[in-house]
């Protein structure tokens, strides 16, 4: 779906004119720093300082009011105290300013959301957009514009940074400068009352100077917009995300596992990955990844070799490769042919290629050159352990030349250097020259892993939703019936009807409202049976003692019926009880959970994981949003830790994974198409051997609150 970008967004990054409202003579004030930075950065457009005192600042005439500025203004930077911001924005919006960057703090971040809303609404209603409030400003290398109060010059380059946290953003700009990472743009989005990450990516996606985008996010307001723009952006360039701030929504009691787990940070991570973004846990990782992705070619294939002079370090790198999904080339015979001329007989030509502790810088170069010449090898990891034979003085010879040769040949080469002070001095200095070296194998390998993750994403064509034939009006009429009955969730027999319409198999179930009918139903279904309470006042049946399983004969049914009614009356004395459902006890299989919901932030999402009663403890689940095809659903299933159970353990045959995929497709389709339903959850979905399908044993369907 094409995205409606803000057609004016280039005016924010490349304004023809900028005004600083609250520009001050006093060097200690933010209003002074912003103006001074704009001047020092070499911005070529018109600059209008505004301050009621008038006069001159930085040799520029000061306007007493924005209304006195004779020409059109694209961007204003607002640096006046909070109580004056509305009036200032009002004047700007009335004058036709396109973007207002509100640096001022003191709005929704301290609970003053009303004033923030008043300001943004006034501006938006008049076509003016707001960045912030509570931001440090914007830097745009293309326009030589540094409208921030960052201390010092920002080096231009190819990484664009968008940050929700001002303080962390300022630190990250400083770190980028230490690492000699040039920036193409920096935007602080602060409270995101209007302009958000998605709006800004709308510009950066086609911005030629930006090669990698780094987002620091604390929370997302409009998940669908974010997902759509992120998907489009990652097709064009890598997007790295650091996200902090676990959502509290997960802690709120929700009526389904899908609901209570969906608010968690994991759902963001899963969906961001689905959209092709790379999620970094630290700023250090994020910078290493950014640098590698901005400066180096993506590998042409999957085969990576490790070249090391230390066996143990090679093993660590191997472990790291497994962790970050890097395939180590393992054609032993081919590796022998390539490396035996350059590896001593007591070394190893297997991957990791061990050139041994006696290797010198020259031996490294020979081994790298062999890897470089070979078409089967697509990427290399160099591990160096300082020794008397290979001292840090010769590192440059072993690292720099090989790195550039690999780069020119379109193969990534990354290094980990272990050693003393001289090694670490070299490492720091090489990194400043954008050579991918670290002092930790996991850091090195994680950057190559990010590169591969990105390559895998863009190598795959986007998928569409799976086509499904389903009688949606029939489901809607069940929902209407439930609504007219005054309930917000479906009884088991209603849910079973929805499953029948959706084509999801369920155990045979009958409804009984007396002991006699319960016995009759049990005989009709065939023993053993399960019995569950039917009451609109009892959603969590097992908590209320409303479930009895494995009932083998009439006597057990009689006892269980009495016990269920007693338990439920004791647990919820006011509950109106309609009777019990009697259903077939299903054969055992792997118990999965499949859920779908209309999420407040991300819209329709699906979930799959290991089912049973410990779902929220185990949290072995993954989420996806739409569009969603079968390939992505398969990926989702493979992501859960318990996936090997589906493949079969201890001689079991493989389970019916297609049946799990079909179930996800179908529950997702119901959520996408039946607006009246907010959550569907099947737990457990019992999955049998391949070809034998699955059964939805317990199905919970909850209706949308807004009707
Ligand atoms: N139009 C133009 N200028 C105005 C004005 C108006 N309507 N109202 C006030 N001003 C001027 C003031 O006269 C002053 O100029 P002066 O130094 O010549 O007297 C200037 O604006 C600033 O006002 P002042 O009252 O001195 O405030 P300040 O500079 O101490 O603080 C902020 C202003 C915006 C910096 C402060 O309120 C704030 O929010 N600080 C936090 C900023 C922050 O951390 N943001 C997030 C970063 S991540």
CSV table of C-alpha atoms and ligand atoms in Angstrom, one decimal, residues 21-26 29-31 50-53 64 78-82 84 88 103-105 134-136 149 166-167 170 188, ligand 1:
chain,number,residue,atom,x,y,z
A,21,UNK,CA,12.0,32.8,18.5
A,22,UNK,CA,13.6,33.5,21.9
A,23,UNK,CA,17.0,34.2,20.4
A,24,UNK,CA,19.1,35.7,23.1
A,25,UNK,CA,22.2,37.8,23.5
A,26,UNK,CA,23.2,35.8,26.6
A,29,UNK,CA,21.0,30.6,27.1
A,30,UNK,CA,19.6,27.9,24.8
A,31,UNK,CA,18.1,30.6,22.5
A,50,UNK,CA,13.1,37.1,17.1
A,51,UNK,CA,13.2,38.7,20.6
A,52,UNK,CA,11.0,41.5,22.0
A,53,UNK,CA,14.1,43.5,22.9
A,64,UNK,CA,10.6,42.1,17.8
A,78,UNK,CA,10.9,28.1,19.5
A,79,UNK,CA,13.0,28.7,22.6
A,80,UNK,CA,10.7,30.7,24.9
A,81,UNK,CA,9.4,29.6,28.3
A,82,UNK,CA,6.4,27.2,28.2
A,84,UNK,CA,4.5,31.8,26.0
A,88,UNK,CA,4.1,32.2,19.7
A,103,UNK,CA,12.6,23.1,22.1
A,104,UNK,CA,10.8,24.2,25.3
A,105,UNK,CA,10.1,21.6,27.9
A,134,UNK,CA,10.8,19.1,24.5
A,135,UNK,CA,13.5,18.6,21.8
A,136,UNK,CA,17.1,19.7,21.2
A,149,UNK,CA,22.0,23.4,21.1
A,166,UNK,CA,16.9,14.4,24.1
A,167,UNK,CA,19.6,13.6,26.6
A,170,UNK,CA,22.8,14.5,22.6
A,188,UNK,CA,15.0,15.1,18.2
B,1,LIG,N1,9.0,36.0,21.6
B,1,LIG,C1,10.4,36.1,21.5
B,1,LIG,N2,11.2,36.0,22.5
B,1,LIG,C2,10.7,35.9,23.8
B,1,LIG,C3,9.3,35.8,24.0
B,1,LIG,C4,8.5,35.9,22.8
B,1,LIG,N3,7.2,35.8,22.9
B,1,LIG,N4,9.1,35.6,25.3
B,1,LIG,C5,10.3,35.6,25.9
B,1,LIG,N5,11.3,35.7,24.9
B,1,LIG,C6,12.7,35.8,25.1
B,1,LIG,C7,13.2,36.2,26.4
B,1,LIG,O1,13.1,37.6,26.6
B,1,LIG,C8,14.6,35.7,26.5
B,1,LIG,O2,15.5,36.5,25.8
B,1,LIG,P1,16.6,37.4,26.6
B,1,LIG,O3,17.6,36.5,27.1
B,1,LIG,O4,17.0,38.4,25.6
B,1,LIG,O5,15.8,38.1,27.7
B,1,LIG,C9,14.5,34.4,25.7
B,1,LIG,O6,13.2,34.4,25.0
B,1,LIG,C10,14.4,33.2,26.6
B,1,LIG,O7,13.5,33.4,27.6
B,1,LIG,P2,14.0,33.2,29.1
B,1,LIG,O8,12.8,33.6,30.0
B,1,LIG,O9,15.3,33.8,29.4
B,1,LIG,O10,14.0,31.6,29.2
B,1,LIG,P3,15.3,30.7,29.2
B,1,LIG,O11,16.2,30.9,28.1
B,1,LIG,O12,15.9,30.6,30.6
B,1,LIG,O13,14.6,29.3,29.0
B,1,LIG,C11,13.8,27.6,27.6
B,1,LIG,C12,13.8,29.1,27.9
B,1,LIG,C13,12.8,27.3,26.4
B,1,LIG,C14,15.2,27.1,27.2
B,1,LIG,C15,13.3,26.8,28.8
B,1,LIG,O14,12.0,27.3,29.2
B,1,LIG,C16,13.2,25.3,28.7
B,1,LIG,O15,12.2,24.8,28.3
B,1,LIG,N6,14.3,24.6,28.9
B,1,LIG,C17,14.5,23.2,28.7
B,1,LIG,C18,14.8,23.0,27.3
B,1,LIG,C19,15.1,21.5,27.1
B,1,LIG,O16,15.8,20.9,27.8
B,1,LIG,N7,14.5,20.9,26.0
B,1,LIG,C20,14.6,19.5,25.7
B,1,LIG,C21,16.0,19.2,25.2
B,1,LIG,S1,16.2,17.6,24.8
